[in-house]
């Protein structure tokens, strides 16, 4: 593995973000819409960037928020807007900017009482709870978060009335309107001073925390966890759920030790460095999770969530940190056997870059597989109407139905899957890592990896538009290629790249939405050597396909792959 020597090591002082400089840049640097990297750009989870390179500044948030206000009017959304925030340094100023614009536009805004941080799933839950008995006056929401990304990053995403991440129709419109506002130097943006916004008659304070926690028993069998008297540890990673876990333990009588439940530090100095030496609050990374992994023998089960608590990491005494694909497979296997009130036709949702172990488990369960491109937005409709019992991504994001089969959240929820791991352990008498080993004895043991390669914006655009006809080879790592996909089997949507499948392995290649790289995901059911062959041949296939394009002169023949665990 080509990892940084800092990976897994405690963060050094020189790695910490200078928060005063970052906040100053947010307010003083003006983005230039003529520079592509400084325009508003919605990826799979909203607009992200950093004030240091003028990709996330006050101008962006003024423009995006005004665009959302215009979009709400266009759509006839006139109920309250639930506004959430995580613990990144740029989240607080962006939250203030957004509130100034929302108040000036007369939007009824629901903010957390006492200035509490608000996880992404809590906002989704609030929207759905409010809208459940309504046909008109529907609510929507904004979450100010860059998820697990480094401390210098900011993020801003919109969740419409369905409670989940906005679809591309919505984000394309908001993005286009926001960039028009930037180009006009914010002419047409309404705002009022923050003090006035906070005291506006349209600004309301609610107890998000209590409402969400009180309802957890509707999605996870909390009494089963309590009665098993499991010893559990949780690391909030200094994120938006930092004050939630203690309240969950108190409400449901759990033996749950919270590590640093008062620590909110926007430098995230308590982390260990990720694989590339950056600070990244990724609960699925064994490098970032060293603190909790080191405590694995203190508890029957441990877990963590990222900064906005929409991703989970599960640590077991038997296996340490479970790879996301392993836990997703176990969760699906367990849920569809034990949620007896779920619809018999409820399907399993997965992304095209998730493990084929999920395919095999779903087939054994007799459940339809719904395979979609990367992005949780593709699961929203199915989770909302109950046609999906579960939706999950290889990046450790998931949500699933309530005990009665109705919708819980339509955005990723890191808290519920973490607690589900405790329910599984309590009911089955074995932790999820042990159960995964049972699955491998029945279905085979896959080896999975993801690598990255540099790519120019032009190369990324070409990769996103590749056709199956551009793949000239007939074999992948010694096996006949069965299918070459550029559209997801579940919904026919473009995957923004391609996926090549053989009998015992596959790979998928797609450009990053936020960095000048492309990613290759690969899996083999024949071991590490076979996986290495797949990765090497995937590199060749992608390089040759890009080079063969008449629009791509000068494509390098051998991009340097940067491996990621």
Coordinates of C-alpha atoms in Angstrom, one line a residue:
X1 CA 0.0 0.0 0.0
X2 CA 1.4 3.4 -1.0
X3 CA 0.4 5.2 2.1
X4 CA 1.8 8.2 3.9
X5 CA 4.2 7.6 6.7
X6 CA 1.9 9.7 8.8
X7 CA -1.1 7.3 8.3
X8 CA -2.5 6.1 11.5
X9 CA -0.3 8.3 13.6
X10 CA -1.5 11.0 16.0
X11 CA -2.0 14.3 14.3
X12 CA 1.0 16.6 14.6
X13 CA 0.7 20.4 15.4
X14 CA 1.9 21.4 12.0
X15 CA -1.0 19.6 10.3
X16 CA -3.7 21.5 12.1
X17 CA -5.8 24.0 10.2
X18 CA -5.4 27.7 11.2
X19 CA -9.0 28.3 12.0
X20 CA -8.8 32.2 12.3
X21 CA -7.2 32.4 8.8
X22 CA -9.8 30.0 7.4
X23 CA -12.7 32.0 8.7
X24 CA -11.1 35.2 7.5
X25 CA -10.7 33.7 4.0
X26 CA -14.4 32.7 4.1
X27 CA -15.4 36.4 4.5
X28 CA -12.8 38.2 2.5
X29 CA -12.0 36.0 -0.5
X30 CA -14.4 36.6 -3.4
X31 CA -14.9 33.6 -5.8
X32 CA -14.4 34.3 -9.5
X33 CA -17.2 32.5 -11.4
X34 CA -14.9 32.7 -14.5
X35 CA -12.6 30.1 -12.8
X36 CA -14.3 26.7 -13.0
X37 CA -12.9 25.6 -9.6
X38 CA -14.5 28.6 -7.9
X39 CA -18.0 28.2 -9.3
X40 CA -20.9 26.5 -7.4
X41 CA -20.8 22.8 -8.2
X42 CA -23.1 20.2 -6.7
X43 CA -21.5 16.7 -6.5
X44 CA -23.2 13.6 -5.0
X45 CA -23.6 15.4 -1.6
X46 CA -24.0 19.1 -2.3
X47 CA -21.4 21.9 -2.8
X48 CA -18.1 21.4 -1.1
X49 CA -14.8 23.3 -1.0
X50 CA -12.5 25.3 1.1
X51 CA -12.2 29.1 1.7
X52 CA -8.4 28.8 1.2
X53 CA -8.8 28.3 -2.6
X54 CA -12.0 30.3 -3.0
X55 CA -14.2 27.3 -3.5
X56 CA -16.3 27.7 -0.3
X57 CA -16.8 31.3 0.7
X58 CA -19.5 33.7 1.8
X59 CA -20.4 34.5 -1.8
X60 CA -21.1 30.8 -2.5
X61 CA -23.4 30.4 0.4
X62 CA -25.3 33.7 -0.3
X63 CA -25.8 32.6 -3.9
X64 CA -26.8 29.0 -3.1
X65 CA -29.2 29.9 -0.3
X66 CA -30.9 32.6 -2.4
X67 CA -31.1 30.0 -5.2
X68 CA -32.7 27.5 -2.8
X69 CA -35.3 30.2 -1.8
X70 CA -36.1 30.7 -5.5
X71 CA -36.3 27.0 -6.0
X72 CA -38.7 26.6 -3.1
X73 CA -41.0 29.2 -4.6
X74 CA -40.8 27.5 -8.0
X75 CA -41.7 24.2 -6.5
X76 CA -44.4 25.6 -4.2
X77 CA -42.6 24.4 -1.1
X78 CA -43.9 26.8 1.6
X79 CA -43.6 24.8 4.8
X80 CA -40.7 25.2 7.3
X81 CA -37.1 24.6 6.4
X82 CA -35.1 22.5 8.9
X83 CA -31.5 23.8 9.2
X84 CA -28.7 21.6 10.5
X85 CA -25.0 22.0 11.1
X86 CA -22.0 19.9 11.9
X87 CA -18.7 20.8 13.7
X88 CA -16.4 21.8 10.9
X89 CA -14.9 25.3 11.3
X90 CA -16.6 26.7 8.1
X91 CA -20.0 25.3 9.1
X92 CA -20.7 28.0 11.7
X93 CA -20.1 31.0 9.4
X94 CA -22.0 29.3 6.5
X95 CA -24.9 28.5 8.8
X96 CA -25.0 32.2 9.8
X97 CA -24.9 33.4 6.2
X98 CA -27.7 31.0 5.2
X99 CA -29.9 32.1 8.1
X100 CA -29.5 35.8 7.1
X101 CA -30.7 34.9 3.6
X102 CA -33.5 32.6 4.7
X103 CA -34.8 35.2 7.1
X104 CA -34.7 38.0 4.5
X105 CA -36.7 35.8 2.2
X106 CA -39.4 35.2 4.8
X107 CA -38.7 31.4 5.1
X108 CA -39.8 29.7 8.3
X109 CA -36.6 28.2 9.6
X110 CA -36.2 25.6 12.3
X111 CA -32.9 25.8 14.1
X112 CA -31.7 23.7 17.0
X113 CA -32.4 24.9 20.5
X114 CA -29.4 26.0 22.5
X115 CA -27.2 26.1 19.4
X116 CA -26.9 22.3 19.3
X117 CA -25.2 20.6 16.4
X118 CA -27.5 18.6 14.2
X119 CA -26.6 15.3 12.4
X120 CA -27.7 14.8 8.8
X121 CA -30.1 11.9 9.6
X122 CA -31.8 14.1 12.2
X123 CA -32.7 16.7 9.6
X124 CA -34.1 13.9 7.3
X125 CA -36.0 12.5 10.2
X126 CA -37.5 15.9 11.1
X127 CA -38.6 16.6 7.5
X128 CA -40.3 13.2 7.1
X129 CA -41.9 13.5 10.5
X130 CA -43.3 16.9 9.7
X131 CA -44.5 15.9 6.2
X132 CA -46.0 12.5 7.2
X133 CA -49.5 13.8 7.8
X134 CA -49.4 16.7 5.2
X135 CA -50.1 17.1 1.5
X136 CA -49.5 20.8 1.4
X137 CA -47.2 23.2 3.3
X138 CA -44.4 20.7 3.1
X139 CA -41.1 21.1 4.8
X140 CA -37.5 20.7 3.4
X141 CA -34.0 21.2 4.8
X142 CA -30.4 22.3 4.5
X143 CA -27.5 20.6 6.2
X144 CA -24.2 22.6 6.5
X145 CA -21.6 19.9 6.4
X146 CA -18.8 18.5 4.2
X147 CA -19.3 15.1 5.8
X148 CA -16.1 13.3 6.7
X149 CA -13.8 15.6 4.7
X150 CA -10.8 17.4 6.1
X151 CA -11.1 20.3 8.7
X152 CA -10.5 23.0 6.2
X153 CA -13.4 22.0 4.1
X154 CA -17.0 23.3 4.1
X155 CA -20.1 21.7 2.6
X156 CA -23.7 22.8 1.9
X157 CA -26.5 20.4 0.8
X158 CA -30.2 20.7 0.2
X159 CA -32.8 18.1 1.1
X160 CA -36.3 18.6 -0.5
X161 CA -39.6 17.5 0.9
X162 CA -38.7 13.8 0.4
X163 CA -36.1 14.2 3.2
X164 CA -33.2 12.9 1.1
X165 CA -30.4 14.4 -0.9
X166 CA -31.8 16.5 -3.8
X167 CA -31.9 14.8 -7.2
X168 CA -30.0 16.1 -10.2
X169 CA -33.0 18.1 -11.5
X170 CA -33.0 20.1 -8.3
X171 CA -29.3 20.5 -7.9
X172 CA -28.7 21.4 -11.6
X173 CA -31.3 24.2 -11.3
X174 CA -29.9 25.5 -7.9
X175 CA -26.4 25.3 -9.2
X176 CA -27.2 27.2 -12.4
X177 CA -29.1 29.9 -10.6
X178 CA -26.4 30.3 -7.9
X179 CA -23.7 30.7 -10.5
X180 CA -25.9 33.3 -12.3
X181 CA -26.1 35.2 -9.0
X182 CA -22.3 35.0 -8.6
X183 CA -21.8 36.3 -12.1
X184 CA -24.1 39.3 -11.3
X185 CA -22.0 40.0 -8.2
X186 CA -24.9 38.8 -6.0
X187 CA -27.5 41.2 -7.4
X188 CA -30.9 39.8 -6.3
X189 CA -29.6 38.2 -3.1
X190 CA -31.6 39.2 0.0
X191 CA -30.1 39.2 3.4
X192 CA -30.6 40.8 6.9
X193 CA -28.0 41.1 9.7
X194 CA -27.5 37.9 11.7
X195 CA -29.0 39.4 15.0
X196 CA -32.1 40.3 13.1
X197 CA -32.3 36.9 11.5
X198 CA -31.9 35.1 14.9
X199 CA -34.7 37.2 16.4
X200 CA -37.0 37.1 13.3
X201 CA -40.6 35.9 13.8
X202 CA -39.8 33.3 11.1
X203 CA -36.9 31.7 13.1
X204 CA -37.9 29.0 15.5
X205 CA -35.9 26.9 17.9
X206 CA -36.8 23.2 18.3
X207 CA -35.4 20.2 20.2
X208 CA -34.1 18.1 17.4
X209 CA -32.1 15.9 19.7
X210 CA -35.0 14.7 21.9
X211 CA -37.4 14.1 18.9
X212 CA -34.9 11.9 17.1
X213 CA -33.7 9.9 20.1
X214 CA -37.3 9.3 21.3
X215 CA -38.1 7.6 18.0
X216 CA -35.0 5.3 17.8
X217 CA -37.0 2.4 19.2
X218 CA -39.1 2.5 16.0
X219 CA -36.1 1.5 13.9
X220 CA -33.8 -0.5 16.2
X221 CA -34.9 -3.0 18.9
X222 CA -33.4 -1.0 21.8
X223 CA -34.9 -3.3 24.5
X224 CA -33.0 -6.2 23.0
X225 CA -29.7 -4.3 23.3
X226 CA -30.6 -3.2 26.9
X227 CA -31.5 -6.7 28.1
X228 CA -28.3 -8.2 26.7
X229 CA -26.3 -5.9 28.9
X230 CA -23.7 -5.4 26.1
X231 CA -20.7 -3.2 26.9
X232 CA -20.4 -0.7 24.1
X233 CA -18.0 2.1 23.2
X234 CA -18.7 5.0 20.8
X235 CA -16.4 7.7 19.4
X236 CA -18.4 10.6 18.0
X237 CA -15.1 11.8 16.3
X238 CA -16.0 15.3 17.5
X239 CA -19.0 15.4 15.2
X240 CA -22.5 16.7 15.2
X241 CA -23.8 13.7 17.3
X242 CA -21.3 14.4 20.2
X243 CA -24.1 15.1 22.7
X244 CA -26.5 12.5 21.3
X245 CA -24.9 9.3 22.5
X246 CA -25.0 10.0 26.2
X247 CA -28.7 10.9 25.9
X248 CA -29.3 7.7 23.9
X249 CA -27.7 5.6 26.7
X250 CA -29.7 7.4 29.4
X251 CA -33.0 7.1 27.5
X252 CA -32.7 3.4 26.7
X253 CA -30.6 2.2 29.7
X254 CA -27.6 1.1 27.7
X255 CA -24.1 0.3 28.9
X256 CA -22.5 2.8 26.5
X257 CA -19.3 4.6 27.1
X258 CA -18.8 7.8 25.1
X259 CA -15.3 8.7 24.3
X260 CA -14.7 12.5 24.5
X261 CA -18.4 13.4 24.6
X262 CA -17.5 17.0 25.2
X263 CA -14.8 17.4 22.6
X264 CA -15.7 19.7 19.8
X265 CA -12.5 21.0 18.2
X266 CA -12.6 22.3 14.6
X267 CA -8.9 21.4 14.1
X268 CA -9.8 17.7 15.0
X269 CA -6.4 17.4 16.7
X270 CA -7.5 14.2 18.5
X271 CA -7.7 12.3 15.2
X272 CA -5.0 10.0 13.7
X273 CA -4.1 10.8 10.1
X274 CA -5.8 9.0 7.2
X275 CA -4.1 6.9 4.6
X276 CA -2.7 10.0 2.7
X277 CA -1.6 11.8 5.8
X278 CA -4.6 14.1 5.9
X279 CA -7.0 14.6 8.8
X280 CA -10.2 13.0 7.7
X281 CA -13.0 11.9 10.0
X282 CA -13.8 8.7 8.1
X283 CA -15.2 6.0 10.4
X284 CA -14.5 3.4 7.7
X285 CA -10.8 4.1 7.5
X286 CA -8.5 1.9 9.7
X287 CA -6.0 4.8 9.8
X288 CA -8.5 7.4 11.0
X289 CA -10.0 5.0 13.5
X290 CA -6.9 4.0 15.3
X291 CA -8.1 5.5 18.6
X292 CA -11.2 3.3 18.7
X293 CA -9.5 0.2 17.3
X294 CA -7.0 0.4 20.1
X295 CA -9.9 0.1 22.6
X296 CA -11.6 -2.8 20.9
X297 CA -10.9 -5.3 23.7
X298 CA -12.5 -3.0 26.3
X299 CA -16.0 -3.5 24.8
X300 CA -18.3 -6.2 23.4
X301 CA -18.8 -3.8 20.5
X302 CA -17.6 -0.3 19.5
X303 CA -18.7 2.1 16.8
X304 CA -18.0 5.6 15.5
X305 CA -19.7 8.1 13.1
X306 CA -18.3 10.8 10.9
X307 CA -18.7 14.5 11.4
X308 CA -22.3 14.8 10.4
X309 CA -23.1 11.3 11.6
X310 CA -24.3 9.9 8.3
X311 CA -21.6 7.2 8.1
X312 CA -20.8 4.4 10.5
X313 CA -17.7 2.4 11.5
X314 CA -18.1 -0.9 13.4
X315 CA -15.3 -2.3 15.6
X316 CA -15.5 -5.9 17.0
X317 CA -13.1 -7.7 19.4
X318 CA -12.8 -10.5 16.9
X319 CA -12.0 -8.6 13.8
X320 CA -11.3 -5.0 14.6
X321 CA -12.7 -2.4 12.2
X322 CA -15.1 -4.1 9.7
X323 CA -14.8 -3.0 6.1
X324 CA -18.1 -1.3 5.1
X325 CA -19.0 -4.0 2.5
X326 CA -18.7 -6.6 5.2
X327 CA -21.0 -4.9 7.6
X328 CA -23.5 -4.0 4.9
X329 CA -23.7 -7.7 3.9
X330 CA -24.3 -8.7 7.5
X331 CA -26.9 -6.0 8.1
X332 CA -28.9 -7.0 5.0
X333 CA -28.7 -10.7 6.0
X334 CA -30.0 -9.9 9.5
X335 CA -32.6 -7.3 8.7
X336 CA -34.4 -9.2 6.0
X337 CA -34.6 -12.3 8.2
X338 CA -35.8 -10.5 11.4
X339 CA -38.0 -7.6 10.2
X340 CA -41.1 -9.7 9.8
X341 CA -43.4 -6.7 9.2
X342 CA -41.4 -5.5 6.2
X343 CA -43.1 -5.9 2.8
X344 CA -42.3 -9.2 1.2
X345 CA -41.3 -7.5 -2.0
X346 CA -39.1 -4.9 -0.3
X347 CA -35.8 -4.9 -2.2
X348 CA -32.1 -4.4 -1.3
X349 CA -30.5 -1.2 -2.5
X350 CA -26.8 -1.1 -3.3
X351 CA -24.5 1.0 -5.5
X352 CA -22.6 -0.4 -8.5
X353 CA -19.3 -0.2 -6.6
X354 CA -20.5 -2.2 -3.6
X355 CA -19.5 -5.8 -3.0
X356 CA -21.1 -8.7 -4.9
X357 CA -21.4 -10.4 -1.6
X358 CA -24.5 -8.3 -1.3
X359 CA -25.8 -9.8 -4.5
X360 CA -25.3 -13.3 -3.2
X361 CA -26.8 -12.6 0.1
X362 CA -29.8 -11.0 -1.5
X363 CA -30.3 -13.9 -3.9
X364 CA -30.2 -16.3 -0.9
X365 CA -32.9 -14.2 0.8
X366 CA -35.0 -14.2 -2.3
X367 CA -34.9 -10.4 -2.4
X368 CA -34.7 -8.3 -5.5
X369 CA -31.5 -6.3 -5.9
X370 CA -31.8 -2.6 -6.8
X371 CA -28.4 -1.5 -8.1
X372 CA -27.8 2.2 -8.7
X373 CA -25.0 4.7 -9.5
X374 CA -22.9 6.2 -6.6
X375 CA -25.0 8.7 -4.6
X376 CA -27.6 8.1 -1.9
X377 CA -30.1 10.2 -3.8
X378 CA -30.9 7.1 -5.9
X379 CA -32.4 5.3 -2.9
X380 CA -34.7 8.1 -1.7
X381 CA -37.9 7.2 -3.6
X382 CA -37.6 3.5 -2.7
X383 CA -37.0 4.2 1.0
X384 CA -39.8 6.7 1.0
X385 CA -42.5 4.4 -0.5
X386 CA -41.2 1.2 1.2
X387 CA -40.2 -0.6 -2.0
X388 CA -36.6 -0.6 -0.5
X389 CA -36.1 -2.1 2.9
X390 CA -32.4 -1.1 2.9
X391 CA -30.1 1.2 0.9
X392 CA -26.3 1.2 1.4
X393 CA -23.1 2.5 -0.1
X394 CA -19.6 1.0 0.0
X395 CA -18.5 4.2 1.7
X396 CA -20.3 3.2 4.9
X397 CA -23.5 5.1 4.4
X398 CA -26.9 3.3 4.9
X399 CA -30.4 3.6 6.0
X400 CA -33.2 1.1 6.4
X401 CA -36.9 0.9 7.2
X402 CA -38.6 1.1 10.6
X403 CA -39.6 -2.1 12.3
X404 CA -43.1 -1.7 10.7
X405 CA -41.6 -1.3 7.2
X406 CA -42.3 2.4 6.9
X407 CA -39.7 5.0 6.1
X408 CA -37.1 6.0 8.8
X409 CA -34.8 8.4 6.9
X410 CA -34.2 9.0 3.3
X411 CA -30.7 10.2 3.9
X412 CA -27.8 8.2 5.2
X413 CA -27.9 7.6 9.0
X414 CA -24.8 6.5 10.8
X415 CA -26.5 6.3 14.2
X416 CA -29.1 3.7 13.4
X417 CA -26.7 1.2 11.7
X418 CA -24.3 1.5 14.6
X419 CA -27.1 0.6 17.0
X420 CA -28.2 -2.1 14.7
X421 CA -24.8 -3.7 15.1
X422 CA -25.5 -3.9 18.8
X423 CA -29.0 -5.4 18.2
X424 CA -27.4 -8.0 15.9
X425 CA -24.8 -8.9 18.5
X426 CA -27.4 -9.1 21.3
X427 CA -29.9 -11.2 19.4
X428 CA -27.5 -13.5 17.6
X429 CA -24.9 -14.0 20.4
X430 CA -22.1 -13.2 17.9
X431 CA -20.7 -9.9 16.6
X432 CA -21.1 -8.8 13.0
X433 CA -17.5 -9.8 12.2
X434 CA -18.2 -13.4 13.2
X435 CA -21.4 -13.5 11.2
X436 CA -19.6 -12.2 8.1
X437 CA -17.2 -15.1 8.4
X438 CA -20.2 -17.5 8.3
X439 CA -21.4 -15.7 5.1
X440 CA -18.0 -16.2 3.5
X441 CA -18.2 -20.0 4.2
X442 CA -21.4 -20.1 2.3
X443 CA -20.9 -17.6 -0.5
X444 CA -17.1 -17.3 -0.9
X445 CA -14.7 -14.7 0.5
X446 CA -14.2 -11.6 -1.7
X447 CA -11.2 -9.4 -1.7
X448 CA -12.0 -5.7 -2.4
X449 CA -9.9 -2.6 -3.0
X450 CA -10.1 0.9 -4.4
X451 CA -7.3 2.8 -6.2
X452 CA -7.0 6.3 -7.6
X453 CA -5.2 7.8 -10.5
X454 CA -4.6 11.4 -11.6
X455 CA -6.9 12.7 -14.3
X456 CA -7.4 16.1 -15.9
X457 CA -10.9 17.6 -16.1
X458 CA -11.0 16.6 -19.8
X459 CA -10.1 13.0 -19.0
X460 CA -12.7 12.9 -16.3
X461 CA -15.4 14.1 -18.7
X462 CA -14.3 11.4 -21.2
X463 CA -14.4 8.7 -18.6
X464 CA -17.9 9.7 -17.6
X465 CA -19.1 9.3 -21.2
X466 CA -17.4 6.0 -22.1
X467 CA -19.5 3.4 -24.0
X468 CA -19.3 -0.4 -23.7
X469 CA -18.0 -0.5 -27.3
X470 CA -14.8 1.2 -26.2
X471 CA -13.8 -1.8 -24.2
X472 CA -11.9 -3.9 -26.7
X473 CA -10.7 -6.8 -24.5
X474 CA -12.8 -10.0 -24.1
X475 CA -11.3 -11.2 -20.9
X476 CA -10.7 -9.8 -17.4
X477 CA -7.9 -11.5 -15.4
X478 CA -8.3 -14.8 -17.3
X479 CA -12.1 -14.9 -17.3
X480 CA -14.5 -14.1 -20.0
X481 CA -16.1 -10.6 -19.6
X482 CA -19.8 -11.2 -19.0
X483 CA -21.1 -7.6 -19.1
X484 CA -19.8 -4.1 -19.6
X485 CA -22.1 -1.5 -18.0
X486 CA -22.3 2.2 -18.3
X487 CA -25.8 2.4 -16.8
X488 CA -27.0 1.0 -13.5
X489 CA -29.1 -2.2 -13.8
X490 CA -31.5 -1.1 -11.1
X491 CA -32.7 2.2 -12.6
X492 CA -30.9 2.6 -15.9
X493 CA -29.2 5.8 -14.8
X494 CA -25.7 6.5 -16.1
X495 CA -23.0 5.5 -13.6
X496 CA -20.7 8.2 -14.8
X497 CA -18.0 5.7 -15.9
X498 CA -18.1 1.9 -16.6
X499 CA -18.2 -1.4 -14.9
X500 CA -16.7 -4.6 -16.2
X501 CA -18.0 -7.9 -14.8
X502 CA -16.5 -11.5 -15.1
X503 CA -17.6 -14.6 -13.2
X504 CA -15.3 -14.2 -10.2
X505 CA -14.5 -10.5 -10.2
X506 CA -15.3 -7.1 -11.5
X507 CA -14.1 -3.5 -11.6
X508 CA -15.7 -0.1 -11.9
X509 CA -14.0 3.1 -13.0
X510 CA -15.5 6.6 -12.5
X511 CA -14.2 10.1 -12.1
X512 CA -14.2 11.9 -8.8
X513 CA -16.8 14.6 -8.4
X514 CA -14.5 16.8 -6.2
X515 CA -10.9 16.0 -7.1
X516 CA -8.8 15.7 -10.3
X517 CA -8.6 11.9 -10.1
X518 CA -10.5 8.9 -11.2
X519 CA -11.3 5.9 -9.0
X520 CA -11.1 2.2 -9.8
X521 CA -13.1 -0.1 -7.5
X522 CA -12.4 -3.9 -7.9
X523 CA -13.3 -7.2 -6.2
X524 CA -12.3 -10.8 -6.6
X525 CA -13.7 -14.0 -5.2
X526 CA -10.4 -15.8 -6.1
X527 CA -8.0 -14.0 -3.7
X528 CA -5.5 -11.1 -3.6
X529 CA -3.4 -12.2 -6.6
X530 CA -6.5 -12.3 -8.8
X531 CA -7.6 -8.9 -7.5
X532 CA -4.2 -7.5 -8.4
X533 CA -4.6 -8.7 -11.9
X534 CA -8.0 -7.2 -12.1
X535 CA -6.7 -3.8 -11.0
X536 CA -3.8 -3.9 -13.4
X537 CA -6.0 -4.9 -16.3
X538 CA -8.6 -2.3 -15.3
X539 CA -5.9 0.4 -15.5
X540 CA -5.0 -0.8 -19.0
X541 CA -8.7 -1.0 -20.1
X542 CA -9.5 2.5 -18.9
X543 CA -6.3 4.0 -20.3
X544 CA -6.8 2.4 -23.7
X545 CA -10.5 3.4 -23.8
X546 CA -9.6 7.0 -23.0
X547 CA -6.7 7.1 -25.5
X548 CA -8.8 5.7 -28.2
X549 CA -11.3 8.5 -28.0
X550 CA -10.9 10.9 -31.0
X551 CA -11.5 13.8 -28.5
X552 CA -8.6 12.8 -26.3
X553 CA -5.2 13.5 -27.8
X554 CA -2.3 13.1 -25.5
X555 CA -3.9 10.9 -22.9
X556 CA -1.1 9.3 -20.8
X557 CA -0.8 5.6 -21.4
X558 CA 0.1 4.7 -17.8
X559 CA -1.3 6.9 -15.1
X560 CA 0.3 6.4 -11.7
X561 CA -2.2 4.6 -9.5
X562 CA -2.3 5.8 -5.9
X563 CA -3.6 2.9 -3.8
X564 CA -6.1 3.5 -1.1
X565 CA -7.1 0.9 1.6

